[in-house]
CSV table of C-alpha atoms and ligand atoms in Angstrom, one decimal:
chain,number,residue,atom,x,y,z
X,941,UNK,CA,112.0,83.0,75.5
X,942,UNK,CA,108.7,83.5,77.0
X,943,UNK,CA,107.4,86.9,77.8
X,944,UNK,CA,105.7,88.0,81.3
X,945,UNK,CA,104.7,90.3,83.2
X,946,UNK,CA,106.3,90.3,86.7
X,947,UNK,CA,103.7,91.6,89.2
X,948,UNK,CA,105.1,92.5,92.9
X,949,UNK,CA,102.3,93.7,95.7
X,950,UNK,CA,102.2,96.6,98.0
X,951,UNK,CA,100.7,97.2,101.6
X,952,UNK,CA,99.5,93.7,101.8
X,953,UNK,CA,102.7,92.4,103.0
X,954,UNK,CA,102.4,94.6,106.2
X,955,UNK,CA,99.5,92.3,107.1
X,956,UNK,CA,101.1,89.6,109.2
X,957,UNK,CA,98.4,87.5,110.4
X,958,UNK,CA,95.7,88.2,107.6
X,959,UNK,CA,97.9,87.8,105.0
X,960,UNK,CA,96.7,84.6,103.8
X,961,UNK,CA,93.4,86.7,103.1
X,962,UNK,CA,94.7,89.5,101.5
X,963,UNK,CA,96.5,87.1,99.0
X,964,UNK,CA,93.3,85.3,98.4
X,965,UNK,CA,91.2,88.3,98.2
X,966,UNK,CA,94.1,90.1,95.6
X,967,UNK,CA,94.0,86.7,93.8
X,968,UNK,CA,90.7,87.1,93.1
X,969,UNK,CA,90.9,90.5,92.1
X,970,UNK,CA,94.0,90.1,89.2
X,971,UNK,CA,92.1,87.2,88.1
X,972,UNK,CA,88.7,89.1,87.7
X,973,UNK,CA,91.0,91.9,86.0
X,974,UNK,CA,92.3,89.6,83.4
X,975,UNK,CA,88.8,88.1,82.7
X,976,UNK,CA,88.5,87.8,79.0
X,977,UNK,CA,91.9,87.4,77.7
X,978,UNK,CA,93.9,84.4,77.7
X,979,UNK,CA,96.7,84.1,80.8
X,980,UNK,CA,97.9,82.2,83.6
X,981,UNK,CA,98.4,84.1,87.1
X,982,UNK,CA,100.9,82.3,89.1
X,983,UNK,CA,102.3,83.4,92.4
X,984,UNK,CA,105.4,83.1,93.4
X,985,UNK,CA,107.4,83.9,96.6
X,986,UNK,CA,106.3,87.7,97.2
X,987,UNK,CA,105.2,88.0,93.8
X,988,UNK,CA,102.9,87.2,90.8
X,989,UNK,CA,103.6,86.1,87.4
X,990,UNK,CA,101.4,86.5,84.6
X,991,UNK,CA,102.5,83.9,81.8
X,992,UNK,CA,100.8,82.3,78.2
X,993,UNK,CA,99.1,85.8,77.0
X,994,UNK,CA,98.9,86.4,73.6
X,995,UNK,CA,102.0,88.7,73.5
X,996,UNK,CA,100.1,91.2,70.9
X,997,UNK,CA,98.2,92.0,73.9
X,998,UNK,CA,100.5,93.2,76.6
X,999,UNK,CA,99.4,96.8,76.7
X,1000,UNK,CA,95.7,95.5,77.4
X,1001,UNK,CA,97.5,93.3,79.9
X,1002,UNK,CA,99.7,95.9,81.6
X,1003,UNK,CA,96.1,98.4,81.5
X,1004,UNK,CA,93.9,95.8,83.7
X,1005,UNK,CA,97.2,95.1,85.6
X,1006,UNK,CA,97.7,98.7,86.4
X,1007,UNK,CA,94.0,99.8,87.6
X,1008,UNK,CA,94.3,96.6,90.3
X,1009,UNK,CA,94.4,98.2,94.3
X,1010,UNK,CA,97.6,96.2,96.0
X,1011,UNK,CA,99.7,96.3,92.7
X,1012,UNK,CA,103.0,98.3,94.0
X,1013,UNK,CA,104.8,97.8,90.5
X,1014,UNK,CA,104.7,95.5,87.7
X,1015,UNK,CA,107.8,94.9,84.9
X,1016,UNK,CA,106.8,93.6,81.3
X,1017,UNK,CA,110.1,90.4,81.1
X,1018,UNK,CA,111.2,87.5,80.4
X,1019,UNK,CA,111.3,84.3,82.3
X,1020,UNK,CA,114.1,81.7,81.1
X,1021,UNK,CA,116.0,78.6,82.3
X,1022,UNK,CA,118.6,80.1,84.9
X,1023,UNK,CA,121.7,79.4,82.7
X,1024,UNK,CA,124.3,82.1,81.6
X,1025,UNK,CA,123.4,82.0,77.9
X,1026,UNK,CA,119.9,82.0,78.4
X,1027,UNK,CA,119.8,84.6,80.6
X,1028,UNK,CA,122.0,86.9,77.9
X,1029,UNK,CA,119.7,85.9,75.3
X,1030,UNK,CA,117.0,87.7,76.9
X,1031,UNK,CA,119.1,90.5,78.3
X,1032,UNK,CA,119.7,91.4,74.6
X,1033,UNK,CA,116.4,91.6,74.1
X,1034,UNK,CA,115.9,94.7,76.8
X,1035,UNK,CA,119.3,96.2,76.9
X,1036,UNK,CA,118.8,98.9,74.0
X,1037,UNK,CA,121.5,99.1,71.0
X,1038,UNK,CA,123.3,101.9,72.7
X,1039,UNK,CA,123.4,104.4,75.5
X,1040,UNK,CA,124.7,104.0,79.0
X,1041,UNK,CA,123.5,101.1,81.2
X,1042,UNK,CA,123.9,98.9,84.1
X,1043,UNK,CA,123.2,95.7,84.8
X,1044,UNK,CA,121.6,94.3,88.3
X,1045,UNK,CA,121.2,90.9,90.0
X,1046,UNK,CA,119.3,89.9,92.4
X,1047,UNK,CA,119.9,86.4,93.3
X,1048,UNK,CA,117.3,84.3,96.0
X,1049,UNK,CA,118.8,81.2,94.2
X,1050,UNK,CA,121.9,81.0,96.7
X,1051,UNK,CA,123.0,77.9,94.8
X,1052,UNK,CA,123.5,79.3,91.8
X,1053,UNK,CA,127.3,79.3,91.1
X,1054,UNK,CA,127.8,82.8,90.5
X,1055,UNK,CA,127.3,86.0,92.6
X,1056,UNK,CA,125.6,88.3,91.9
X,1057,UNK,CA,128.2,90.9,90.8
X,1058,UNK,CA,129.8,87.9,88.6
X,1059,UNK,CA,126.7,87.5,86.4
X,1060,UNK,CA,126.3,91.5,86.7
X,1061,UNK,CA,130.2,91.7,84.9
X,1062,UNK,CA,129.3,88.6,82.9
X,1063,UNK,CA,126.4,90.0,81.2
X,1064,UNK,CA,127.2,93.2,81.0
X,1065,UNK,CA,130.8,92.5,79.7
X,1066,UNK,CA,129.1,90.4,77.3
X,1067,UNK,CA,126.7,93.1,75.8
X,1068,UNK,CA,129.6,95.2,75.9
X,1069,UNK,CA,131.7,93.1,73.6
X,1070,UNK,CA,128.5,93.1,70.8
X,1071,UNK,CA,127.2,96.7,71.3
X,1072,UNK,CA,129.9,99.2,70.7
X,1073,UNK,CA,127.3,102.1,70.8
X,1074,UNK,CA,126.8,100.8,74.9
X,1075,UNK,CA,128.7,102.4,78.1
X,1076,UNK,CA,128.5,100.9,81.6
X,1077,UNK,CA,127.0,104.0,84.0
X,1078,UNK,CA,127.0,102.9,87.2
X,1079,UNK,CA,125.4,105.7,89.3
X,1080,UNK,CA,122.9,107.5,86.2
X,1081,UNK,CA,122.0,104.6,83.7
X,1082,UNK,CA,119.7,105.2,80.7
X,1083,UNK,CA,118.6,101.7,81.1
X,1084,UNK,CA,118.9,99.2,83.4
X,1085,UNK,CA,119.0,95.2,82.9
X,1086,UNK,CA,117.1,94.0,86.0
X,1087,UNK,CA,118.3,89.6,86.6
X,1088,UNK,CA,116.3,87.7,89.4
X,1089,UNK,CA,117.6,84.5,89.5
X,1090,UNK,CA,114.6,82.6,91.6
X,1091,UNK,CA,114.8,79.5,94.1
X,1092,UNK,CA,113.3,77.1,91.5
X,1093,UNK,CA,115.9,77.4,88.2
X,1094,UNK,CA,114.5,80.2,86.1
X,1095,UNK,CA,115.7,83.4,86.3
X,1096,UNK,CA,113.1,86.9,85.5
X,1097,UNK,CA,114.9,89.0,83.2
X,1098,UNK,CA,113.1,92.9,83.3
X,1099,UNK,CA,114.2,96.6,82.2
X,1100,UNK,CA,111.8,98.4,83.9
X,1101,UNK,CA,109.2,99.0,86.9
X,1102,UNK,CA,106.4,100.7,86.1
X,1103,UNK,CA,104.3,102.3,89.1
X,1104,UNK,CA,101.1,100.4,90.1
X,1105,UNK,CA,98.2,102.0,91.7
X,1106,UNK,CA,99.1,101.3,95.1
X,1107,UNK,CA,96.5,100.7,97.8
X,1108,UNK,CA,95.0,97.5,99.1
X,1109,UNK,CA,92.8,95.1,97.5
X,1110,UNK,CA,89.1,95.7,96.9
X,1111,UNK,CA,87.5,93.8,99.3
X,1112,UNK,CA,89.6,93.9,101.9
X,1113,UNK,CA,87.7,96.6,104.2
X,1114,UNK,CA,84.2,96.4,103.8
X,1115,UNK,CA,81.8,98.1,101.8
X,1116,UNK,CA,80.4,101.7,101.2
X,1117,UNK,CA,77.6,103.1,99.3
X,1118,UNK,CA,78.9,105.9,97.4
X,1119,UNK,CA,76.4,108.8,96.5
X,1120,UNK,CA,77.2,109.2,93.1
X,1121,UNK,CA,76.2,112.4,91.0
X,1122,UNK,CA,77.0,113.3,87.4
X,1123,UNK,CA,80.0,115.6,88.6
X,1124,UNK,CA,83.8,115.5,88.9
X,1125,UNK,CA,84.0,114.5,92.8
X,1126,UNK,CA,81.7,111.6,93.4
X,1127,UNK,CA,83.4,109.1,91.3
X,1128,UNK,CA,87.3,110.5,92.6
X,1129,UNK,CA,85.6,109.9,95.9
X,1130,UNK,CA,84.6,106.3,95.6
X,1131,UNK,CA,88.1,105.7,93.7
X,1132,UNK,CA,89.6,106.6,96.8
X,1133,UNK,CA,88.1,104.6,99.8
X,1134,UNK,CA,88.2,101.3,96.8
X,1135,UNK,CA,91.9,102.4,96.9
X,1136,UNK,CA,92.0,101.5,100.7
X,1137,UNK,CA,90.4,98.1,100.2
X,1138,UNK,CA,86.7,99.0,100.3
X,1139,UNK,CA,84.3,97.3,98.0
X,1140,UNK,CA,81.9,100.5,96.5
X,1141,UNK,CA,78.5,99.9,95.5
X,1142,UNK,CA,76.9,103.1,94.0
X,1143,UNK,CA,73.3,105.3,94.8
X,1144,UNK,CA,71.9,108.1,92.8
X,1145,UNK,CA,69.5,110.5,93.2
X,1146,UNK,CA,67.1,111.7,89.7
X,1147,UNK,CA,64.3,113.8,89.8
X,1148,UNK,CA,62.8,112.5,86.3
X,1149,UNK,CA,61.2,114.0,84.7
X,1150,UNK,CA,63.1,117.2,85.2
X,1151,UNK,CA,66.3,115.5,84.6
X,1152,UNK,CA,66.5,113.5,81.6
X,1153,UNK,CA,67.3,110.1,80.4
X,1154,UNK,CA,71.1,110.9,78.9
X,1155,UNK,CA,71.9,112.3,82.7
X,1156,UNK,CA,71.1,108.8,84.0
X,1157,UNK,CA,73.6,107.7,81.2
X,1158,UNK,CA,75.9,109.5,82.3
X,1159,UNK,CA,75.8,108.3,85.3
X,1160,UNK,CA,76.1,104.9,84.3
X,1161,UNK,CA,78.8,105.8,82.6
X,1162,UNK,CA,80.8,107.3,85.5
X,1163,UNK,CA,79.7,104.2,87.5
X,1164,UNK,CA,81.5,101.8,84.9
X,1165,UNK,CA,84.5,103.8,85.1
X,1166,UNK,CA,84.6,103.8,89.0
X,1167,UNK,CA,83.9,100.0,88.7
X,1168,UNK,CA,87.3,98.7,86.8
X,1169,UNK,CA,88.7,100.0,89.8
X,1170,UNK,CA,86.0,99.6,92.9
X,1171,UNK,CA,84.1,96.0,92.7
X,1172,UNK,CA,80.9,97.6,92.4
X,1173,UNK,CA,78.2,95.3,91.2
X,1174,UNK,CA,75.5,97.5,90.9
X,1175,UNK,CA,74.1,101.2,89.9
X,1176,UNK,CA,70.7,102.0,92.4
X,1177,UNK,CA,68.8,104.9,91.3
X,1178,UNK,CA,65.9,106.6,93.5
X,1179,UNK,CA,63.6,109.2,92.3
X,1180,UNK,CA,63.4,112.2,94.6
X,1181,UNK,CA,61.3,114.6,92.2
X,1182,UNK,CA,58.5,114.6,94.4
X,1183,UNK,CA,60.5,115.6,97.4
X,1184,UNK,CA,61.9,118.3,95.6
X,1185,UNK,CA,58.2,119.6,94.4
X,1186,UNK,CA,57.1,119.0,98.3
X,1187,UNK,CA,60.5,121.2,99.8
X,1188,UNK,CA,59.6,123.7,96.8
X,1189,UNK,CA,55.9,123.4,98.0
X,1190,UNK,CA,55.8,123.9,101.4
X,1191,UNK,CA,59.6,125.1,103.3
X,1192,UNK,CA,61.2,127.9,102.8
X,1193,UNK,CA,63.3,128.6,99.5
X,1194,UNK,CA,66.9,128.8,101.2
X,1195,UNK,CA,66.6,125.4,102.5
X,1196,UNK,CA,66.3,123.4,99.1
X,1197,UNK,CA,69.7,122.1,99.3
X,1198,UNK,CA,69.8,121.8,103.3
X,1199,UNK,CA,66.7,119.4,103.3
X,1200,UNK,CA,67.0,118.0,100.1
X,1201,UNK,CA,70.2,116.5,100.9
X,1202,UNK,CA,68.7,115.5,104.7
X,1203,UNK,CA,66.7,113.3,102.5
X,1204,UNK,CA,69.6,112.1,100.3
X,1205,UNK,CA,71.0,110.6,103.4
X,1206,UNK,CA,68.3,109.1,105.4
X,1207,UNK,CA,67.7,107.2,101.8
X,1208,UNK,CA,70.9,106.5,101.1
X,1209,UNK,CA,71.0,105.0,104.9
X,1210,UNK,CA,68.5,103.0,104.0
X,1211,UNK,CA,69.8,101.6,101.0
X,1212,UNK,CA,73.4,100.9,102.7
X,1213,UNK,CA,71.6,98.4,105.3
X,1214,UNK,CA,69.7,97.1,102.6
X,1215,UNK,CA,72.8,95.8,100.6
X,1216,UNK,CA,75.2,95.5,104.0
X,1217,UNK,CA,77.2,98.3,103.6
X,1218,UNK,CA,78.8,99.8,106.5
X,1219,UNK,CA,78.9,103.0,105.4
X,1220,UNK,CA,78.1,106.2,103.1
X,1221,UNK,CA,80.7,108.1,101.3
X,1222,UNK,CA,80.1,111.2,99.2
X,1223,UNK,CA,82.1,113.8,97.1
X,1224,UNK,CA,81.8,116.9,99.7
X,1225,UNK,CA,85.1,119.2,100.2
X,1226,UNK,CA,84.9,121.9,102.5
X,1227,UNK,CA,83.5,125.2,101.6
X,1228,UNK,CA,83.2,124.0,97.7
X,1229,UNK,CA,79.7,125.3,98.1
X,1230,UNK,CA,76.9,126.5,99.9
X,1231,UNK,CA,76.1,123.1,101.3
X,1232,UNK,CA,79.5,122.2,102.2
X,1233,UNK,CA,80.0,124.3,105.1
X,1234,UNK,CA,80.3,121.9,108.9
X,1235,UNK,CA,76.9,123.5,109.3
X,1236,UNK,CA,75.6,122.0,106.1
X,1237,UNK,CA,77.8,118.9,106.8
X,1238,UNK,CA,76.1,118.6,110.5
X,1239,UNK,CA,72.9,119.2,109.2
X,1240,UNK,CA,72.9,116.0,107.2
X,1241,UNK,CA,75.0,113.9,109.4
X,1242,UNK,CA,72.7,114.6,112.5
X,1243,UNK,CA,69.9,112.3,110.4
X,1244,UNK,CA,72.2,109.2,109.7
X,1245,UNK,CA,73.8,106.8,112.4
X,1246,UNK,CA,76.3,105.1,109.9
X,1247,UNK,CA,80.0,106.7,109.5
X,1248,UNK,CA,79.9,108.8,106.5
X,1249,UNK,CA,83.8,109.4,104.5
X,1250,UNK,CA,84.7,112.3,103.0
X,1251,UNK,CA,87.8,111.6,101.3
X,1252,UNK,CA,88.2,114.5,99.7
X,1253,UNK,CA,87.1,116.9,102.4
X,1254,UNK,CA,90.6,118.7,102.3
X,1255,UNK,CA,91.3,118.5,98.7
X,1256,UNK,CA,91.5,121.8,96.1
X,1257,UNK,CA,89.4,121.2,93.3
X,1258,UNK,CA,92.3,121.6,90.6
X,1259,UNK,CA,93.8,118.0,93.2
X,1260,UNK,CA,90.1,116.5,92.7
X,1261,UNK,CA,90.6,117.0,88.8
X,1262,UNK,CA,93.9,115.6,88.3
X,1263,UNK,CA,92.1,112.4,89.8
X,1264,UNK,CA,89.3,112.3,87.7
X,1265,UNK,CA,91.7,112.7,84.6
X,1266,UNK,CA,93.7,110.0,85.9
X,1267,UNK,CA,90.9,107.4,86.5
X,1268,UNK,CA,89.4,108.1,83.5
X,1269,UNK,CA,86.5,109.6,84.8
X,1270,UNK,CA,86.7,113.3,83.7
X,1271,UNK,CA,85.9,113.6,80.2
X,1272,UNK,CA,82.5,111.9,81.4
X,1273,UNK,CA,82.2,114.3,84.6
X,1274,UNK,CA,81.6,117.5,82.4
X,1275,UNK,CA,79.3,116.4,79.8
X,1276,UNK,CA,76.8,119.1,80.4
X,1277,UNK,CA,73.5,117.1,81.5
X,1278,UNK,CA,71.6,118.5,84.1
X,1279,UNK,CA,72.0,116.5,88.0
X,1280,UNK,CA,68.7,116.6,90.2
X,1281,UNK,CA,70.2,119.2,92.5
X,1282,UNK,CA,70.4,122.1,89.7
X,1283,UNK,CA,66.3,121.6,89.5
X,1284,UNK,CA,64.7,124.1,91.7
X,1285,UNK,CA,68.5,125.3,92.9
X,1286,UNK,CA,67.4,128.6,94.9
X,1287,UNK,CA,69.0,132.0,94.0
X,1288,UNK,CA,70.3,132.6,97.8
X,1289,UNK,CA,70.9,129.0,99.5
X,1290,UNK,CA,71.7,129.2,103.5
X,1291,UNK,CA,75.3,129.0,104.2
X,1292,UNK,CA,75.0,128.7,107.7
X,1293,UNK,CA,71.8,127.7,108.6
X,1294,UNK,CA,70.7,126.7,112.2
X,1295,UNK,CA,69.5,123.4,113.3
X,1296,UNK,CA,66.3,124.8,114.6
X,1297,UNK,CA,65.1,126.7,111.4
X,1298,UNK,CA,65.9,123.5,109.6
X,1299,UNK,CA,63.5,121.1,111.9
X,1300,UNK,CA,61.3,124.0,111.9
X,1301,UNK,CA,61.1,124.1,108.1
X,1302,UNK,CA,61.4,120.3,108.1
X,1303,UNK,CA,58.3,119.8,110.7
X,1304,UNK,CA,56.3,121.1,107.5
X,1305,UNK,CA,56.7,117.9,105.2
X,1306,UNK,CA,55.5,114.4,105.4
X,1307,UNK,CA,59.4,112.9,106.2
X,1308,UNK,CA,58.8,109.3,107.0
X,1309,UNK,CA,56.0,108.8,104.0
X,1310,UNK,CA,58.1,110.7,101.1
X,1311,UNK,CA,61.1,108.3,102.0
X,1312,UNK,CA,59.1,105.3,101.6
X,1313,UNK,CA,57.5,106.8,98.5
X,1314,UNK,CA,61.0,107.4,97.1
X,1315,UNK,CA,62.5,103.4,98.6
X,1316,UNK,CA,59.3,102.8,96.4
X,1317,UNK,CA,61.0,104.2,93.2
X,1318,UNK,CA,64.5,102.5,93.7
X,1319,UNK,CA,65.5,100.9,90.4
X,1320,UNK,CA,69.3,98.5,90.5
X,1321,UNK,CA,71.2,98.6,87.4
X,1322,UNK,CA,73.8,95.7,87.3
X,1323,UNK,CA,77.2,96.9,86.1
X,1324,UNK,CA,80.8,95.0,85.8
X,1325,UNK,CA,79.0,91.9,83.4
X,1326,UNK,CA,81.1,93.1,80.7
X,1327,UNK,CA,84.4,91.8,80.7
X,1328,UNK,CA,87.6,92.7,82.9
X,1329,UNK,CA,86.2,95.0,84.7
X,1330,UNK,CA,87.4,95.7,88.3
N,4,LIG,P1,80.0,116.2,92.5
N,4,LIG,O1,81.1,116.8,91.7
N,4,LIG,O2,80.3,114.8,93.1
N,4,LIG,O3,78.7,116.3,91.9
N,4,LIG,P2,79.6,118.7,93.8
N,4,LIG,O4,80.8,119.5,94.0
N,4,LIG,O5,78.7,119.0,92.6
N,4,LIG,O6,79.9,117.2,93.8
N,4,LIG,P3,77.3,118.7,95.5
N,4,LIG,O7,76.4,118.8,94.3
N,4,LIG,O8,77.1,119.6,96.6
N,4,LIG,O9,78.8,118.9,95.1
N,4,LIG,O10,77.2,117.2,96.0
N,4,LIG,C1,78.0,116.8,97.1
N,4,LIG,C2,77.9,115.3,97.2
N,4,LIG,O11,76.6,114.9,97.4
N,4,LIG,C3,78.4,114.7,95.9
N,4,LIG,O12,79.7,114.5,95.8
N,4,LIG,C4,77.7,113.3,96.0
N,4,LIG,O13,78.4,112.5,96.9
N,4,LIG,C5,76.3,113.7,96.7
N,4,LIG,N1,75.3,114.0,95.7
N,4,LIG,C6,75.0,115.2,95.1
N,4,LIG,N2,74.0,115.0,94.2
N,4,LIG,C7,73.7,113.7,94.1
N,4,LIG,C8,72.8,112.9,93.4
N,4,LIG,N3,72.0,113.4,92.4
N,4,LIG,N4,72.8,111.6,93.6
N,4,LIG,C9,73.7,111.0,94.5
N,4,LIG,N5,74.5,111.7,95.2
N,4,LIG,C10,74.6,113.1,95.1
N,5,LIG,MG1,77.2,117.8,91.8
């Protein structure tokens, strides 16, 4: 009677042609999930089988299983020889002592020498006979006993799908450099483009020594969180303090944010070529604040060529929450340490401010030598070396 944990995949079946690649890639993936504790990943037709854990860990099992992109649903079961009495053996074990219930076959083994509606009354019949606190409820079971008698003369014996996470693999559309900062949106941000298959590598902005070392931590932390989920290898931190002291310097005070962030992007451009990414991603949702207006958002695109995404450009913040509780990121979001922007944050930022006062402004600083001053300060903190991350 050997427990496993049935594993079946989502999107990637709509694939045709790359299919073989999106197997290989989500392969990968639940293997890198499971690194660390003991398993064998096996795929069978249209699904995977995870076999030989140590059965005192299936909930650590079914928690790496469940954070993998391309996971549709996943059953904790039993894999036996396809025989009657071995398959009721096992149905025992799932079926609960009473309640209603109902028993369902699916059979890809056509040679099997019952139907599938003759091992559903056999079984069921059978735990009927045993369990007299049991009913049969056809349409509105409490509990279900799932039979999938396979092609090669075992049969899967399940009581339950649990929802996977959906999505497609990480890895299988490119990568992105996500601007992370120590708040809620960033990290929901990057959870969602690794959702649609995009590997997520991760840049943030200090300005040490007016932000302090446990903000860095923090984010860090965040980027270890995103990571189970996004492939990212690395954290890469740039230093803008001193083109926050030269904006606070020399341009006018309503700007900070406006050419601050005109900064954050032409760096984070950089960056992206540096480590082949194909595009930016960031945290911005429409109107949230000052700088997230299409002005402030055109602003900061108009100094970039790459595409950047903005998955959450249309979401409420109470949506962006419930994300960040669900990924685990949110407790860590709202630790109260202080993100480079909050330095030298001016009383009135510009809402709506025009291109021309911007360059105007802008013409004042020294653009081209504070960005290579800044590349200057990039430091790359490796993440995802501890174990089962993904
Ligand atoms: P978040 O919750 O992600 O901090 P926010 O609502 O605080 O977002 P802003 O501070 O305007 O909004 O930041 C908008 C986006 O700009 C962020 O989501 C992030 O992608 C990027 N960003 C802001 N500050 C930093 C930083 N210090 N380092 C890297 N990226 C940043
Ligand atoms: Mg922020």
């Amino acid at each position: 009677m050997e427990k496993v944990v049935i594993i079946r995949y989502a999107e990637i079946h709509l694939k045709g042609k790359n299919r073989g690649f999106f197997e290989r890639v989500f392969t990968v993936n639940l293997e890198r999930a499971m690194r660390g504790l003991r398993h064998e990943l096996r795929r069978t037709s249209g699904r995977y089988l995870v076999e030989n854990f140590d059965a005192e860990r299936i909930d650590e099992v079914c928690d790496r299983i469940s954070r993998v992109f391309g996971v549709h649903s996943y059953s904790v079961g039993y894999k036996v020889q396809s025989g009657l009495d071995e398959i009721y053996a096992v149905a025992k074990e799932v079926c609960p002592a009473e309640g209603t219930f109902k028993v369902e076959t699916h059979r890809a083994d056509k040679k099997f020498p019952m139907t599938s509606m003759e091992i559903n009354a056999a079984i069921g019949g059978r735990l009927l006979s045993e369990r007299a606190g049991l009913k049969v409820d056809v349409h509105r079971p409490n509990a279900y006993v799932y039979i999938d008698v396979r092609e090669n003369g075992t049969a899967l014996v399940f009581g339950e799908f649990m929802k996977g996470p959906g999505g497609m693999p990480v890895g299988t559309a490119g990568k992105g450099l996500l601007l992370i900062s120590g708040g809620i949106d960033s990290p929901v941000a990057g959870y969602l483009m690794a959702k649609r298959g995009m590997t997520v590598e991760c840049l943030h902005f200090h300005s040490y020594p007016y932000t302090n070392e446990q903000a860095k931590e923090k984010v860090v932390e965040l980027t270890k969180i995103l990571s189970r989920y996004s492939g990212t290898a690395a954290l890469r931190t740039v230093s803008v303090t001193h083109i926050q002291e030269e904006i606070h310097k020399r341009c006018a005070e309503d700007l900070m944010i406006t050419l601050l962030r005109r900064f954050m992007y032409r760096i984070a451009e950089r960056v992206a070529k540096k480590i082949g990414g194909g595009c930016l991603i960031t945290g911005e949702s429409l109107g949230q604040v000052a700088s997230q207006t299409i002005e402030g958002i055109t602003s900061s695109n108009s100094v970039v060529t790459l595409p950047v995404l903005r998955p959450l450009i249309g979401f409420d913040k109470e949506e962006i929450i419930t994300r960040s509780v669900a990924m685990g990121a949110y407790e860590t979001s709202v630790l109260p340490f202080e993100d480079c922007c909050t330095v030298f944050l001016p009383e009135f930022p510009a809402i709506k401010p025009k291109m021309s006062y911007i360059l105007e402004e802008e013409s004042k600083l020294d653009v081209e030598g504070l960005l290579e001053e800044a590349m200057g300060t990039m430091k790359v903190i490796r993440i995802g070396e501890e174990k089962g991350t993904y």
